[in-house]
Amino acid sequence: MGIDEVSLRKGQQDYVTVVSDLDQRKLLEVIDSHRQDEIVKTLIQQPLEVRERVEEVSLDMWGGFPKVVEAVFPNAKIVFDRFHVMKLVNNELNKLRRAVGVTDRNSKYLLLKNCDDLTPEQKQKLDEVLQRSPCLRVAHELKEEFRNIYETSRTVQGGRKKFEKWLSLAQLLYVDSAATIRSHLDGICNYFLNRTTSGVVEGINNRIKLIKRQGYGFSNFSNFRIRLLACLSD
């Protein structure tokens, strides 16, 4: 299962909570709130035997969704989505890029792109960028090392050991993201149980945004919910 939030109205802090079945790749529920108590009140209406069958819930690291999972799904493991975690590291690397004065065109792309996916010419340009800042070079190497942990680890214990080593090395350059990762490490390492991600959730969210645009926005939540469930729950 995946839980996320989507803005109902453009430009407003008016969010709905989206609950998705990752295995069946379909929408399960849309809740007119992102408050913990209101989400729990809705989800807990499902029979206990149904809620007990949920094994994993994929989340990002923000908001109160972990407490919702703990209250509603007694047997579920929380899995923090690897791409949200990686985005956290990339964002801090990009801040460092700007701080050291590397603002060349495409420098952001070259730094944040997976190094394995760069062409030989792009790798050469990246090396030229990194020659200008030893600090940025080390930070980039740490970013690639972090990504490699996701690619190569096969067990929760093995992944955790590698992440803990990374944190001890990276905490001086990745101050904010290292602190966040450390405080969410259990859920981050649960990725290695089944390599579950929120990719399905992101796909459903994109379709929700398309339906919202096609309907020129929805002022009535009930109509919006019915439309989404009709389109995305089969």
PDB file of C-alpha atoms in Angstrom:
ATOM      1  CA  MET A   1       0.000   0.000   0.000  1.00  0.00           C
ATOM      2  CA  GLY A   2       1.069   3.576  -0.599  1.00  0.00           C
ATOM      3  CA  ILE A   3      -0.148   6.753   1.098  1.00  0.00           C
ATOM      4  CA  ASP A   4       0.513  10.251  -0.232  1.00  0.00           C
ATOM      5  CA  GLU A   5      -1.129  13.672  -0.488  1.00  0.00           C
ATOM      6  CA  VAL A   6      -2.212  15.698  -3.495  1.00  0.00           C
ATOM      7  CA  SER A   7      -3.266  19.343  -3.713  1.00  0.00           C
ATOM      8  CA  LEU A   8      -6.966  19.659  -4.503  1.00  0.00           C
ATOM      9  CA  ARG A   9      -6.887  23.273  -5.668  1.00  0.00           C
ATOM     10  CA  LYS A  10      -3.987  24.963  -7.420  1.00  0.00           C
ATOM     11  CA  GLY A  11      -2.177  27.518  -5.306  1.00  0.00           C
ATOM     12  CA  GLN A  12      -3.890  26.516  -2.088  1.00  0.00           C
ATOM     13  CA  GLN A  13      -2.728  24.435   0.874  1.00  0.00           C
ATOM     14  CA  ASP A  14      -5.775  22.223   0.442  1.00  0.00           C
ATOM     15  CA  TYR A  15      -4.638  18.615   0.314  1.00  0.00           C
ATOM     16  CA  VAL A  16      -6.391  15.294   0.001  1.00  0.00           C
ATOM     17  CA  THR A  17      -4.865  11.983   1.073  1.00  0.00           C
ATOM     18  CA  VAL A  18      -4.530   9.296  -1.578  1.00  0.00           C
ATOM     19  CA  VAL A  19      -4.388   5.606  -0.626  1.00  0.00           C
ATOM     20  CA  SER A  20      -3.219   3.167  -3.317  1.00  0.00           C
ATOM     21  CA  ASP A  21      -2.802  -0.575  -3.735  1.00  0.00           C
ATOM     22  CA  LEU A  22       0.753  -1.020  -5.012  1.00  0.00           C
ATOM     23  CA  ASP A  23       0.300  -4.647  -6.087  1.00  0.00           C
ATOM     24  CA  GLN A  24      -2.920  -4.060  -8.023  1.00  0.00           C
ATOM     25  CA  ARG A  25      -1.753  -0.627  -9.159  1.00  0.00           C
ATOM     26  CA  LYS A  26      -5.075   1.021  -8.357  1.00  0.00           C
ATOM     27  CA  LEU A  27      -6.616   3.733  -6.198  1.00  0.00           C
ATOM     28  CA  LEU A  28      -8.266   2.535  -2.968  1.00  0.00           C
ATOM     29  CA  GLU A  29      -9.463   5.722  -1.287  1.00  0.00           C
ATOM     30  CA  VAL A  30      -9.321   9.515  -1.357  1.00  0.00           C
ATOM     31  CA  ILE A  31      -9.721  11.318   1.976  1.00  0.00           C
ATOM     32  CA  ASP A  32     -10.635  14.988   2.251  1.00  0.00           C
ATOM     33  CA  SER A  33      -7.890  15.759   4.761  1.00  0.00           C
ATOM     34  CA  HIS A  34      -4.237  15.243   5.573  1.00  0.00           C
ATOM     35  CA  ARG A  35      -4.784  15.353   9.335  1.00  0.00           C
ATOM     36  CA  GLN A  36      -3.705  12.215  11.155  1.00  0.00           C
ATOM     37  CA  ASP A  37      -6.854  11.797  13.217  1.00  0.00           C
ATOM     38  CA  GLU A  38      -9.189  12.217  10.244  1.00  0.00           C
ATOM     39  CA  ILE A  39      -7.222   9.793   8.076  1.00  0.00           C
ATOM     40  CA  VAL A  40      -7.196   7.212  10.869  1.00  0.00           C
ATOM     41  CA  LYS A  41     -10.949   7.687  11.396  1.00  0.00           C
ATOM     42  CA  THR A  42     -11.580   6.858   7.733  1.00  0.00           C
ATOM     43  CA  LEU A  43      -9.170   3.961   7.283  1.00  0.00           C
ATOM     44  CA  ILE A  44      -9.939   2.226  10.553  1.00  0.00           C
ATOM     45  CA  GLN A  45     -13.486   1.608   9.322  1.00  0.00           C
ATOM     46  CA  GLN A  46     -12.104  -1.282   7.297  1.00  0.00           C
ATOM     47  CA  PRO A  47     -12.391  -4.650   9.088  1.00  0.00           C
ATOM     48  CA  LEU A  48      -9.411  -5.586  11.238  1.00  0.00           C
ATOM     49  CA  GLU A  49      -8.780  -8.765   9.235  1.00  0.00           C
ATOM     50  CA  VAL A  50      -8.401  -6.636   6.107  1.00  0.00           C
ATOM     51  CA  ARG A  51      -6.058  -4.170   7.788  1.00  0.00           C
ATOM     52  CA  GLU A  52      -3.969  -6.991   9.263  1.00  0.00           C
ATOM     53  CA  ARG A  53      -3.161  -8.249   5.751  1.00  0.00           C
ATOM     54  CA  VAL A  54      -1.298  -5.063   4.828  1.00  0.00           C
ATOM     55  CA  GLU A  55       2.413  -5.951   4.974  1.00  0.00           C
ATOM     56  CA  GLU A  56       4.114  -2.751   3.792  1.00  0.00           C
ATOM     57  CA  VAL A  57       3.140   0.891   3.391  1.00  0.00           C
ATOM     58  CA  SER A  58       5.327   3.114   1.218  1.00  0.00           C
ATOM     59  CA  LEU A  59       5.623   6.754   2.317  1.00  0.00           C
ATOM     60  CA  ASP A  60       7.774   9.810   1.929  1.00  0.00           C
ATOM     61  CA  MET A  61       9.530  11.122   5.046  1.00  0.00           C
ATOM     62  CA  TRP A  62       7.341  14.152   5.675  1.00  0.00           C
ATOM     63  CA  GLY A  63       4.046  14.511   7.487  1.00  0.00           C
ATOM     64  CA  GLY A  64       2.270  12.301   9.974  1.00  0.00           C
ATOM     65  CA  PHE A  65       1.617   9.246   7.850  1.00  0.00           C
ATOM     66  CA  PRO A  66       3.875   6.910   9.911  1.00  0.00           C
ATOM     67  CA  LYS A  67       1.617   7.388  12.922  1.00  0.00           C
ATOM     68  CA  VAL A  68      -1.399   6.636  10.734  1.00  0.00           C
ATOM     69  CA  VAL A  69       0.194   3.350   9.670  1.00  0.00           C
ATOM     70  CA  GLU A  70       0.960   2.411  13.260  1.00  0.00           C
ATOM     71  CA  ALA A  71      -2.632   3.128  14.314  1.00  0.00           C
ATOM     72  CA  VAL A  72      -4.412   1.393  11.423  1.00  0.00           C
ATOM     73  CA  PHE A  73      -2.225  -1.397  10.047  1.00  0.00           C
ATOM     74  CA  PRO A  74      -0.857  -3.462  12.956  1.00  0.00           C
ATOM     75  CA  ASN A  75       1.337  -5.786  10.870  1.00  0.00           C
ATOM     76  CA  ALA A  76       2.643  -3.290   8.312  1.00  0.00           C
ATOM     77  CA  LYS A  77       6.253  -2.231   7.879  1.00  0.00           C
ATOM     78  CA  ILE A  78       6.831   1.420   6.979  1.00  0.00           C
ATOM     79  CA  VAL A  79       8.997   1.795   3.871  1.00  0.00           C
ATOM     80  CA  PHE A  80      10.309   5.255   3.087  1.00  0.00           C
ATOM     81  CA  ASP A  81      10.427   5.639  -0.674  1.00  0.00           C
ATOM     82  CA  ARG A  82      13.988   5.438  -1.993  1.00  0.00           C
ATOM     83  CA  PHE A  83      13.439   8.143  -4.604  1.00  0.00           C
ATOM     84  CA  HIS A  84      12.262  10.640  -1.987  1.00  0.00           C
ATOM     85  CA  VAL A  85      15.306   9.780   0.128  1.00  0.00           C
ATOM     86  CA  MET A  86      17.597  10.191  -2.866  1.00  0.00           C
ATOM     87  CA  LYS A  87      15.938  13.532  -3.669  1.00  0.00           C
ATOM     88  CA  LEU A  88      16.809  14.710  -0.168  1.00  0.00           C
ATOM     89  CA  VAL A  89      20.505  13.990  -0.782  1.00  0.00           C
ATOM     90  CA  ASN A  90      20.410  15.537  -4.262  1.00  0.00           C
ATOM     91  CA  ASN A  91      18.809  18.725  -2.967  1.00  0.00           C
ATOM     92  CA  GLU A  92      21.583  19.225  -0.445  1.00  0.00           C
ATOM     93  CA  LEU A  93      24.232  18.504  -3.072  1.00  0.00           C
ATOM     94  CA  ASN A  94      22.658  21.151  -5.285  1.00  0.00           C
ATOM     95  CA  LYS A  95      22.743  23.695  -2.426  1.00  0.00           C
ATOM     96  CA  LEU A  96      26.445  22.962  -2.003  1.00  0.00           C
ATOM     97  CA  ARG A  97      26.991  23.443  -5.745  1.00  0.00           C
ATOM     98  CA  ARG A  98      25.555  26.941  -5.510  1.00  0.00           C
ATOM     99  CA  ALA A  99      27.425  27.697  -2.290  1.00  0.00           C
ATOM    100  CA  VAL A 100      30.815  26.978  -3.900  1.00  0.00           C
ATOM    101  CA  GLY A 101      29.923  29.133  -6.904  1.00  0.00           C
ATOM    102  CA  VAL A 102      29.482  26.453  -9.559  1.00  0.00           C
ATOM    103  CA  THR A 103      26.607  27.862 -11.596  1.00  0.00           C
ATOM    104  CA  ASP A 104      27.583  26.833 -15.116  1.00  0.00           C
ATOM    105  CA  ARG A 105      24.862  25.791 -17.485  1.00  0.00           C
ATOM    106  CA  ASN A 106      24.095  22.063 -17.068  1.00  0.00           C
ATOM    107  CA  SER A 107      26.280  21.758 -13.963  1.00  0.00           C
ATOM    108  CA  LYS A 108      23.233  20.861 -11.871  1.00  0.00           C
ATOM    109  CA  TYR A 109      22.177  18.174 -14.328  1.00  0.00           C
ATOM    110  CA  LEU A 110      25.665  16.673 -14.498  1.00  0.00           C
ATOM    111  CA  LEU A 111      26.003  16.533 -10.710  1.00  0.00           C
ATOM    112  CA  LEU A 112      22.587  15.098  -9.914  1.00  0.00           C
ATOM    113  CA  LYS A 113      22.270  12.637 -12.775  1.00  0.00           C
ATOM    114  CA  ASN A 114      23.244   9.048 -11.997  1.00  0.00           C
ATOM    115  CA  CYS A 115      26.864   8.861 -13.057  1.00  0.00           C
ATOM    116  CA  ASP A 116      26.332   5.493 -14.774  1.00  0.00           C
ATOM    117  CA  ASP A 117      23.798   7.131 -17.082  1.00  0.00           C
ATOM    118  CA  LEU A 118      26.115   9.893 -18.308  1.00  0.00           C
ATOM    119  CA  THR A 119      27.730   9.700 -21.721  1.00  0.00           C
ATOM    120  CA  PRO A 120      31.555   9.759 -21.961  1.00  0.00           C
ATOM    121  CA  GLU A 121      31.375  13.398 -23.073  1.00  0.00           C
ATOM    122  CA  GLN A 122      29.135  14.287 -20.107  1.00  0.00           C
ATOM    123  CA  LYS A 123      31.480  12.504 -17.719  1.00  0.00           C
ATOM    124  CA  GLN A 124      34.367  14.568 -19.044  1.00  0.00           C
ATOM    125  CA  LYS A 125      32.377  17.784 -18.522  1.00  0.00           C
ATOM    126  CA  LEU A 126      31.432  16.641 -15.028  1.00  0.00           C
ATOM    127  CA  ASP A 127      35.085  16.062 -14.196  1.00  0.00           C
ATOM    128  CA  GLU A 128      35.882  19.586 -15.355  1.00  0.00           C
ATOM    129  CA  VAL A 129      33.199  20.927 -13.031  1.00  0.00           C
ATOM    130  CA  LEU A 130      34.459  18.883 -10.078  1.00  0.00           C
ATOM    131  CA  GLN A 131      38.056  20.017 -10.601  1.00  0.00           C
ATOM    132  CA  ARG A 132      36.943  23.491  -9.513  1.00  0.00           C
ATOM    133  CA  SER A 133      35.940  22.396  -6.018  1.00  0.00           C
ATOM    134  CA  PRO A 134      37.477  19.529  -4.002  1.00  0.00           C
ATOM    135  CA  CYS A 135      34.579  19.865  -1.563  1.00  0.00           C
ATOM    136  CA  LEU A 136      32.035  19.427  -4.342  1.00  0.00           C
ATOM    137  CA  ARG A 137      33.970  16.434  -5.689  1.00  0.00           C
ATOM    138  CA  VAL A 138      33.812  14.666  -2.332  1.00  0.00           C
ATOM    139  CA  ALA A 139      30.112  15.480  -1.984  1.00  0.00           C
ATOM    140  CA  HIS A 140      29.423  14.083  -5.448  1.00  0.00           C
ATOM    141  CA  GLU A 141      31.321  10.895  -4.644  1.00  0.00           C
ATOM    142  CA  LEU A 142      29.261  10.522  -1.478  1.00  0.00           C
ATOM    143  CA  LYS A 143      26.044  10.997  -3.447  1.00  0.00           C
ATOM    144  CA  GLU A 144      27.030   8.244  -5.859  1.00  0.00           C
ATOM    145  CA  GLU A 145      28.047   6.026  -2.966  1.00  0.00           C
ATOM    146  CA  PHE A 146      24.654   6.556  -1.356  1.00  0.00           C
ATOM    147  CA  ARG A 147      22.855   5.587  -4.560  1.00  0.00           C
ATOM    148  CA  ASN A 148      25.074   2.539  -4.904  1.00  0.00           C
ATOM    149  CA  ILE A 149      23.952   1.290  -1.492  1.00  0.00           C
ATOM    150  CA  TYR A 150      20.429   1.049  -2.843  1.00  0.00           C
ATOM    151  CA  GLU A 151      21.644  -0.778  -5.935  1.00  0.00           C
ATOM    152  CA  THR A 152      23.905  -3.322  -4.265  1.00  0.00           C
ATOM    153  CA  SER A 153      22.423  -4.122  -0.837  1.00  0.00           C
ATOM    154  CA  ARG A 154      20.359  -7.296  -0.588  1.00  0.00           C
ATOM    155  CA  THR A 155      19.337  -7.419   3.074  1.00  0.00           C
ATOM    156  CA  VAL A 156      18.035  -4.959   5.654  1.00  0.00           C
ATOM    157  CA  GLN A 157      21.045  -5.635   7.882  1.00  0.00           C
ATOM    158  CA  GLY A 158      23.534  -5.194   5.049  1.00  0.00           C
ATOM    159  CA  GLY A 159      21.911  -2.003   3.827  1.00  0.00           C
ATOM    160  CA  ARG A 160      21.763  -0.572   7.324  1.00  0.00           C
ATOM    161  CA  LYS A 161      25.453  -1.256   7.930  1.00  0.00           C
ATOM    162  CA  LYS A 162      26.375   0.545   4.706  1.00  0.00           C
ATOM    163  CA  PHE A 163      24.077   3.486   5.428  1.00  0.00           C
ATOM    164  CA  GLU A 164      25.516   3.887   8.917  1.00  0.00           C
ATOM    165  CA  LYS A 165      29.030   3.966   7.479  1.00  0.00           C
ATOM    166  CA  TRP A 166      27.892   6.524   4.887  1.00  0.00           C
ATOM    167  CA  LEU A 167      26.345   8.703   7.579  1.00  0.00           C
ATOM    168  CA  SER A 168      29.573   8.766   9.579  1.00  0.00           C
ATOM    169  CA  LEU A 169      31.454   9.978   6.485  1.00  0.00           C
ATOM    170  CA  ALA A 170      28.827  12.318   5.057  1.00  0.00           C
ATOM    171  CA  GLN A 171      27.510  14.162   8.093  1.00  0.00           C
ATOM    172  CA  LEU A 172      29.879  17.124   7.681  1.00  0.00           C
ATOM    173  CA  LEU A 173      28.836  17.836   4.085  1.00  0.00           C
ATOM    174  CA  TYR A 174      25.257  16.545   4.207  1.00  0.00           C
ATOM    175  CA  VAL A 175      24.295  18.033   7.549  1.00  0.00           C
ATOM    176  CA  ASP A 176      20.533  18.276   7.084  1.00  0.00           C
ATOM    177  CA  SER A 177      19.913  15.204   4.965  1.00  0.00           C
ATOM    178  CA  ALA A 178      22.175  13.018   7.141  1.00  0.00           C
ATOM    179  CA  ALA A 179      20.198  14.017  10.231  1.00  0.00           C
ATOM    180  CA  THR A 180      16.891  13.236   8.505  1.00  0.00           C
ATOM    181  CA  ILE A 181      18.151   9.912   7.181  1.00  0.00           C
ATOM    182  CA  ARG A 182      19.472   8.883  10.572  1.00  0.00           C
ATOM    183  CA  SER A 183      16.128   9.612  12.243  1.00  0.00           C
ATOM    184  CA  HIS A 184      14.237   7.596   9.582  1.00  0.00           C
ATOM    185  CA  LEU A 185      16.765   4.811   9.107  1.00  0.00           C
ATOM    186  CA  ASP A 186      14.525   1.881  10.058  1.00  0.00           C
ATOM    187  CA  GLY A 187      11.936   2.747   7.423  1.00  0.00           C
ATOM    188  CA  ILE A 188      14.622   3.522   4.851  1.00  0.00           C
ATOM    189  CA  CYS A 189      16.239   0.128   5.354  1.00  0.00           C
ATOM    190  CA  ASN A 190      12.890  -1.664   5.096  1.00  0.00           C
ATOM    191  CA  TYR A 191      13.219  -1.008   1.356  1.00  0.00           C
ATOM    192  CA  PHE A 192      15.531  -4.004   1.232  1.00  0.00           C
ATOM    193  CA  LEU A 193      12.761  -6.369   2.350  1.00  0.00           C
ATOM    194  CA  ASN A 194      11.020  -6.332  -1.043  1.00  0.00           C
ATOM    195  CA  ARG A 195      12.473  -3.258  -2.775  1.00  0.00           C
ATOM    196  CA  THR A 196       9.081  -1.538  -2.552  1.00  0.00           C
ATOM    197  CA  THR A 197       8.815   2.032  -3.876  1.00  0.00           C
ATOM    198  CA  SER A 198       6.094   4.631  -4.371  1.00  0.00           C
ATOM    199  CA  GLY A 199       6.386   4.546  -8.151  1.00  0.00           C
ATOM    200  CA  VAL A 200       2.788   3.341  -8.496  1.00  0.00           C
ATOM    201  CA  VAL A 201       1.636   6.150  -6.185  1.00  0.00           C
ATOM    202  CA  GLU A 202       3.412   8.763  -8.296  1.00  0.00           C
ATOM    203  CA  GLY A 203       1.747   7.385 -11.417  1.00  0.00           C
ATOM    204  CA  ILE A 204      -1.698   7.529  -9.816  1.00  0.00           C
ATOM    205  CA  ASN A 205      -1.016  11.053  -8.529  1.00  0.00           C
ATOM    206  CA  ASN A 206      -0.141  12.188 -12.056  1.00  0.00           C
ATOM    207  CA  ARG A 207      -3.393  10.731 -13.374  1.00  0.00           C
ATOM    208  CA  ILE A 208      -5.305  12.491 -10.582  1.00  0.00           C
ATOM    209  CA  LYS A 209      -3.753  15.812 -11.626  1.00  0.00           C
ATOM    210  CA  LEU A 210      -4.779  15.148 -15.233  1.00  0.00           C
ATOM    211  CA  ILE A 211      -8.373  14.372 -14.214  1.00  0.00           C
ATOM    212  CA  LYS A 212      -8.413  17.549 -12.118  1.00  0.00           C
ATOM    213  CA  ARG A 213      -7.254  19.639 -15.095  1.00  0.00           C
ATOM    214  CA  GLN A 214      -9.782  18.027 -17.419  1.00  0.00           C
ATOM    215  CA  GLY A 215     -12.547  18.836 -14.937  1.00  0.00           C
ATOM    216  CA  TYR A 216     -11.321  22.441 -14.569  1.00  0.00           C
ATOM    217  CA  GLY A 217     -10.924  21.815 -10.864  1.00  0.00           C
ATOM    218  CA  PHE A 218     -13.470  20.374  -8.471  1.00  0.00           C
ATOM    219  CA  SER A 219     -15.167  22.589  -5.911  1.00  0.00           C
ATOM    220  CA  ASN A 220     -17.129  19.636  -4.528  1.00  0.00           C
ATOM    221  CA  PHE A 221     -14.929  16.996  -2.916  1.00  0.00           C
ATOM    222  CA  SER A 222     -17.560  14.264  -3.072  1.00  0.00           C
ATOM    223  CA  ASN A 223     -17.828  14.616  -6.865  1.00  0.00           C
ATOM    224  CA  PHE A 224     -14.041  14.674  -7.144  1.00  0.00           C
ATOM    225  CA  ARG A 225     -13.706  11.473  -5.081  1.00  0.00           C
ATOM    226  CA  ILE A 226     -16.393   9.637  -7.053  1.00  0.00           C
ATOM    227  CA  ARG A 227     -14.746  10.613 -10.339  1.00  0.00           C
ATOM    228  CA  LEU A 228     -11.315   9.447  -9.178  1.00  0.00           C
ATOM    229  CA  LEU A 229     -12.521   6.127  -7.815  1.00  0.00           C
ATOM    230  CA  ALA A 230     -14.484   5.477 -11.002  1.00  0.00           C
ATOM    231  CA  CYS A 231     -11.429   6.152 -13.168  1.00  0.00           C
ATOM    232  CA  LEU A 232      -8.605   4.718 -11.070  1.00  0.00           C
ATOM    233  CA  SER A 233      -9.912   1.909  -8.886  1.00  0.00           C
ATOM    234  CA  ASP A 234     -10.377  -0.786 -11.563  1.00  0.00           C
TER     235      ASP A 234
END
